[in-house]
CSV table of C-alpha atoms and ligand atoms in Angstrom, one decimal:
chain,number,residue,atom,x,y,z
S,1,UNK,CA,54.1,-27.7,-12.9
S,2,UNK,CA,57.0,-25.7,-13.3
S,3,UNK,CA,58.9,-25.2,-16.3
S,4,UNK,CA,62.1,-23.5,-17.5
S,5,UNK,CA,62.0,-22.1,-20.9
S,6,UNK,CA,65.4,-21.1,-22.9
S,7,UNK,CA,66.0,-18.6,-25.3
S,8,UNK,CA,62.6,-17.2,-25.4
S,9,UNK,CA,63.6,-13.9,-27.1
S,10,UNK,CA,66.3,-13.8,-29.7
S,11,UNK,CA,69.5,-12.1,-28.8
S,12,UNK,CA,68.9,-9.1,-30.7
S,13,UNK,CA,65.3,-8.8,-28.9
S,14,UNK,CA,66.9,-9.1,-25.5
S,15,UNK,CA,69.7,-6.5,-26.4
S,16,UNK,CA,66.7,-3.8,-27.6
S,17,UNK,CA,64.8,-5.0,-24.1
S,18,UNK,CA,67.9,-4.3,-21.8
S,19,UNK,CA,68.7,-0.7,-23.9
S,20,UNK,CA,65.5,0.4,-22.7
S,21,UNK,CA,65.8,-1.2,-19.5
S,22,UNK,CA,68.8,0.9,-18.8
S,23,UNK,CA,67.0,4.1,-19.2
S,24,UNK,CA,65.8,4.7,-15.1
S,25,UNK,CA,63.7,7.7,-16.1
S,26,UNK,CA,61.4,4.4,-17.4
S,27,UNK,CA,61.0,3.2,-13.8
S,28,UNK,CA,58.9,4.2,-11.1
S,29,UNK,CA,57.9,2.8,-7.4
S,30,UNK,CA,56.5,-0.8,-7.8
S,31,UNK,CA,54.4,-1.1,-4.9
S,32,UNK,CA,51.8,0.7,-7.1
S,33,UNK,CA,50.4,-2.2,-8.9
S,34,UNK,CA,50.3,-4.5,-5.7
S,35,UNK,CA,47.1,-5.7,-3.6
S,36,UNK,CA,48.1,-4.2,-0.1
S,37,UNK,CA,49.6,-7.1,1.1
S,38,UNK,CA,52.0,-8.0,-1.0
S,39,UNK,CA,52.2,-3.8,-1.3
S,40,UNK,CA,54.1,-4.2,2.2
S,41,UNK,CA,56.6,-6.6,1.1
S,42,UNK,CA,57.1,-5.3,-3.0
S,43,UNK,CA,60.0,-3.3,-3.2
S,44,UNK,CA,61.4,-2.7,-6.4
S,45,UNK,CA,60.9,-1.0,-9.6
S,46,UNK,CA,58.8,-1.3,-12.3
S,47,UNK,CA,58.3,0.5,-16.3
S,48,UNK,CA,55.8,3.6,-15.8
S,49,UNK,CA,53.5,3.9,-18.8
S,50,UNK,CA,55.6,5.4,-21.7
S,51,UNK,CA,55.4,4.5,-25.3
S,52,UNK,CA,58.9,2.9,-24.6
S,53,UNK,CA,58.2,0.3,-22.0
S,54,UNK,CA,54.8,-0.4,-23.8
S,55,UNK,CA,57.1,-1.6,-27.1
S,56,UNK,CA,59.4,-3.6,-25.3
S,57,UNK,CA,56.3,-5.4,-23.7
S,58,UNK,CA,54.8,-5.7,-27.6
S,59,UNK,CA,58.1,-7.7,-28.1
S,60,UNK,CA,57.7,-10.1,-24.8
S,61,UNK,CA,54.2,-10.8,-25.8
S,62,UNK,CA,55.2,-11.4,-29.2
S,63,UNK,CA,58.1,-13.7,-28.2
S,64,UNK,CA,55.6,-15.6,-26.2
S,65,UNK,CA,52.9,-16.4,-28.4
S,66,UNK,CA,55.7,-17.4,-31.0
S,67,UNK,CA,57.0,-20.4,-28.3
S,68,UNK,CA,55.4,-23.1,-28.9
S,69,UNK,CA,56.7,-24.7,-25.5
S,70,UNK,CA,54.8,-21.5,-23.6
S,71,UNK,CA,51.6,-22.3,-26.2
S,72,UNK,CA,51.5,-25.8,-25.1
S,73,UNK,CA,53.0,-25.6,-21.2
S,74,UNK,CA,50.2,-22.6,-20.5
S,75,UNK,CA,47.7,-23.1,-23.1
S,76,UNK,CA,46.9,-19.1,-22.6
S,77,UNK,CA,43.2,-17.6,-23.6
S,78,UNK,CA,45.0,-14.1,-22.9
S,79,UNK,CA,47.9,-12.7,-21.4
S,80,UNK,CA,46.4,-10.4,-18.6
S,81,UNK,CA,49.7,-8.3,-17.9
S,82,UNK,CA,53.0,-7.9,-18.5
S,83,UNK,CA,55.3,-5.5,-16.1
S,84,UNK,CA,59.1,-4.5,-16.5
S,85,UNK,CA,60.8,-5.0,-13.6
S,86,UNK,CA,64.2,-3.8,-12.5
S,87,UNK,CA,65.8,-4.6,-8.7
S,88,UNK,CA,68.7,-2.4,-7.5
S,89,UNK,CA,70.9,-3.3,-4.5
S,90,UNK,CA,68.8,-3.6,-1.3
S,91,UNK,CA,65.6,-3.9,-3.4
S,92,UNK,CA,63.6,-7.1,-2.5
S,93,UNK,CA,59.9,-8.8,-3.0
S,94,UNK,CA,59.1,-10.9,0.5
S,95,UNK,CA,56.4,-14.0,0.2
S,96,UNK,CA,52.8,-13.0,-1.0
S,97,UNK,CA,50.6,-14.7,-3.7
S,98,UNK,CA,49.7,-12.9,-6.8
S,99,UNK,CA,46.2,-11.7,-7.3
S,100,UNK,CA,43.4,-14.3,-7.9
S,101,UNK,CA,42.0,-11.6,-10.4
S,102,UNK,CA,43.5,-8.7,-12.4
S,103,UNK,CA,41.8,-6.3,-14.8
S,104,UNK,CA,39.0,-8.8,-14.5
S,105,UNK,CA,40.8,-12.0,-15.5
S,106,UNK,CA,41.3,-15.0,-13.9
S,107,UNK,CA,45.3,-15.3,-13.4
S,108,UNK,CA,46.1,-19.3,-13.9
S,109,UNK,CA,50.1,-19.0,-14.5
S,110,UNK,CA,53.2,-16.3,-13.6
S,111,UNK,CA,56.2,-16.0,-15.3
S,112,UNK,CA,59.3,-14.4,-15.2
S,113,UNK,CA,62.0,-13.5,-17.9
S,114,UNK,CA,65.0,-13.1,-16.8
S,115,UNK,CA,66.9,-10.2,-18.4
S,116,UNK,CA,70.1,-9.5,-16.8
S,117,UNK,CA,73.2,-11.9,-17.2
S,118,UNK,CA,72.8,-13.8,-14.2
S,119,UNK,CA,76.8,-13.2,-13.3
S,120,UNK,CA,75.7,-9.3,-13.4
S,121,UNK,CA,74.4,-9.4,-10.2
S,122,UNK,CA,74.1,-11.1,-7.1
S,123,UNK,CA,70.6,-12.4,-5.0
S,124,UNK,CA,67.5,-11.8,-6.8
S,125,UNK,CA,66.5,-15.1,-7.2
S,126,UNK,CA,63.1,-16.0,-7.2
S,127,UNK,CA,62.3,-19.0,-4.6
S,128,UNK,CA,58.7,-20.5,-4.9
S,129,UNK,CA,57.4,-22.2,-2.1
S,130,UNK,CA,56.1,-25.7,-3.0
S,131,UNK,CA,54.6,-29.1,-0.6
S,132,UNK,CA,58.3,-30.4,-0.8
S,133,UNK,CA,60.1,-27.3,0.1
S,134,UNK,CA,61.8,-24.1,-1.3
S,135,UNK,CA,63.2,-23.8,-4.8
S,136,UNK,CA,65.2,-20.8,-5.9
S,137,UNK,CA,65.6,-19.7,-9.6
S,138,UNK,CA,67.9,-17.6,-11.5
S,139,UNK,CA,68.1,-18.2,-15.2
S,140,UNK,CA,69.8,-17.1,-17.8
S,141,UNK,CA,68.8,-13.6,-19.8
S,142,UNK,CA,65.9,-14.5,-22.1
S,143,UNK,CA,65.2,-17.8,-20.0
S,144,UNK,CA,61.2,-17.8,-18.8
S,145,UNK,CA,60.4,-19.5,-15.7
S,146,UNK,CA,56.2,-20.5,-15.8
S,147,UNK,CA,55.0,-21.4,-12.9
S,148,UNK,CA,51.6,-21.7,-11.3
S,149,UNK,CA,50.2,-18.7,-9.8
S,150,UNK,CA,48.9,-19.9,-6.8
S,151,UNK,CA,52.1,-20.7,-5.2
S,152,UNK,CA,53.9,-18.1,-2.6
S,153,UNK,CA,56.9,-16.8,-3.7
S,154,UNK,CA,59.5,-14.1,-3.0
S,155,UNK,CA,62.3,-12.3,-4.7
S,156,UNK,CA,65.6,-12.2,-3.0
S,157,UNK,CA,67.4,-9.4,-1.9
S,158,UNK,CA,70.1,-8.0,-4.9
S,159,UNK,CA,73.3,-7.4,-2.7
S,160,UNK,CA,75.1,-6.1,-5.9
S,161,UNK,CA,74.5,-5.0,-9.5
S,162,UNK,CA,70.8,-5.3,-10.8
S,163,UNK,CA,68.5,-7.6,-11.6
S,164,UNK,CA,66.0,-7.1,-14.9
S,165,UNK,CA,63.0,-9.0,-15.6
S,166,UNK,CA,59.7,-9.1,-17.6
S,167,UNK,CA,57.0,-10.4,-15.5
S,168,UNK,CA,53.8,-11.7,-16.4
S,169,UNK,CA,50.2,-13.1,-16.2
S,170,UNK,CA,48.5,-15.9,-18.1
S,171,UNK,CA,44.7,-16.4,-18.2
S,172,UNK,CA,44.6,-20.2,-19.5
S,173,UNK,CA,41.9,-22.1,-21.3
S,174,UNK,CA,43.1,-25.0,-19.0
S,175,UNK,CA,42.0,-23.9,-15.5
S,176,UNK,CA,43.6,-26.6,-13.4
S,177,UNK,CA,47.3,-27.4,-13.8
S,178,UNK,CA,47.5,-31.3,-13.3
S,179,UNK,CA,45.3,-31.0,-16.4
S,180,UNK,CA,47.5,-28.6,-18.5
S,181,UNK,CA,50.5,-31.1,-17.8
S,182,UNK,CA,49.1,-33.9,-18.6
S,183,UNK,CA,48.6,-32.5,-22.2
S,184,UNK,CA,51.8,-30.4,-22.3
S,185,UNK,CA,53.4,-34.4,-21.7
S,186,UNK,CA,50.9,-35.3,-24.5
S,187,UNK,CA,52.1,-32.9,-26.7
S,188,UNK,CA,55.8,-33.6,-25.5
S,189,UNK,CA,55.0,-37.0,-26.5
S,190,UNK,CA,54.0,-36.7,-30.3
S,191,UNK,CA,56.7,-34.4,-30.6
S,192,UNK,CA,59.1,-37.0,-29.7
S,193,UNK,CA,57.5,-39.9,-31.4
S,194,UNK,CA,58.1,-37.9,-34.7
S,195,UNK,CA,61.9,-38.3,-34.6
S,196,UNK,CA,63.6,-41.6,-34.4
S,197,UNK,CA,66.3,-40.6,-31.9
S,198,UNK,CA,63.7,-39.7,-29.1
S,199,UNK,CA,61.9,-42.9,-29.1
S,200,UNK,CA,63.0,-44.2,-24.9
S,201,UNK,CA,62.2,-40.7,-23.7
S,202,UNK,CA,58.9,-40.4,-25.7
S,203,UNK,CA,57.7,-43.7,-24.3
S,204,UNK,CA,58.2,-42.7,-20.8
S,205,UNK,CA,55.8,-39.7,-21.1
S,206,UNK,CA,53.2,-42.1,-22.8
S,207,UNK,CA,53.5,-44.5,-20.5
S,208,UNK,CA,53.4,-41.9,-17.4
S,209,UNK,CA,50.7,-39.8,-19.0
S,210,UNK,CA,48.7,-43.2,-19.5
S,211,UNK,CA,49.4,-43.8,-15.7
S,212,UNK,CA,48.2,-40.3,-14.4
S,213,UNK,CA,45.1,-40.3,-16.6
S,214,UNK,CA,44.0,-44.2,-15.0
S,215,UNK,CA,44.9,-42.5,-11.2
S,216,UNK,CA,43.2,-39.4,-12.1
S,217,UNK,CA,39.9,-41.3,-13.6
S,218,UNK,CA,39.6,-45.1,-12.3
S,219,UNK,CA,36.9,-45.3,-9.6
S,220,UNK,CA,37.7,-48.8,-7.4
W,301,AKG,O1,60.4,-10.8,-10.5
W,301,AKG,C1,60.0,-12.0,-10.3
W,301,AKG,O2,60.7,-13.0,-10.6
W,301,AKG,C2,58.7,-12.2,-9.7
W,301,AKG,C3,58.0,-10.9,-9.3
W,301,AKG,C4,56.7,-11.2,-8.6
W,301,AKG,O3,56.5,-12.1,-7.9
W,301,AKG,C5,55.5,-10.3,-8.9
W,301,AKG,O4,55.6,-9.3,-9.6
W,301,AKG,O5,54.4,-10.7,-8.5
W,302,FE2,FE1,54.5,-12.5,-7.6
């Protein structure tokens, strides 16, 4: 599954993430915390370790484990890393797939949140490579694209202005993801079933989560 997220940090939260953002002495060569083959194709720059780029992540990982959408759509047991990101024209990330392990941890689910207005610069989308073909993304600031971290995917080339990101890591209690979407819908469900209005949509997602589970479990 992969899901969009809006306005996962407040506007003030964002503002105080792209001040500090702005600061290049914060960045250094982002290469350095790639395996060696996506090493070849990572060019871009990431948040060194100052006390700076460590609060703003505080904030990210706080945002996050305040969403209840991210609690449910990822289901995390930890959040392995979080990196600051920032492209500058010509700076690009070609196809690789992100390490299995990091720090020890089993990585289940990516994400990125998109900092920079989107009409701020141009490329830098972030195309994932799925069965059905190519899908580019690029979301509004403080949007949070999760996706599943097994999937290749590259960053486009920025051809002008620059593109800012947070970029993460999610160790989940749910290891496979057709099983941590057929709960999210669960949860989407009783959510829906609690208000009046949502009554059509919510029994859609029963009866296609009631559907899923028979094709997943019936033996004939
Ligand atoms: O910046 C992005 O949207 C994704 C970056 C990425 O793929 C990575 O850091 O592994
Ligand atoms: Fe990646």
């Amino acid at each position: 599954m992969i899901l969009q997220l809006g306005e996962v940090v407040s506007a003030p939260v964002r503002g105080a993430l792209q001040a500090a953002m702005a600061k290049s002495e914060m960045f250094e060569d982002g290469a350095k915390t790639a395996g060696w083959r996506a090493r070849e194709r990572k060019n871009n720059l990431q948040a060194g370790k100052t006390a700076l780029a460590s609060g703003a992540i505080k904030k990210v990982e706080k945002a996050l484990l305040e969403n209840t959408l991210f609690l449910s759509a990822a289901r995390p047991k930890e959040i392995v890393r979080i990196l600051l990101s920032r492209y500058e024209v010509g700076m690009h990330y070609g196809a690789h797939v992100d390490d299995a392990v990091m720090a020890g941890r089993r990585t289940d689910l990516s994400f990125t949140l998109f900092l920079a207005d989107p009409e701020s610069y141009d490329g830098g989308a972030l195309v994932i490579d799925r069965t059905e073909g190519e899908r580019a993304f690029k979301l509004p600031a403080g949007h949070l694209l999760l996706y599943p971290s097994t999937t290749l995917h590259r960053v486009e080339p920025v051809t002008r202005g620059s593109r800012l990101a947070a970029v993460g890591w999610v160790r989940s209690l749910i290891r496979d993801d057709a099983q941590r979407e057929l709960l999210f819908d669960l949860d989407q469900a009783a959510v829906l079933l609690r208000s009046e209005a949502g009554r059509d949509a919510a029994i859609d997602l029963v009866l296609k989560t009631r559907s899923n589970l028979l094709r997943r479990w019936v033996d004939d």
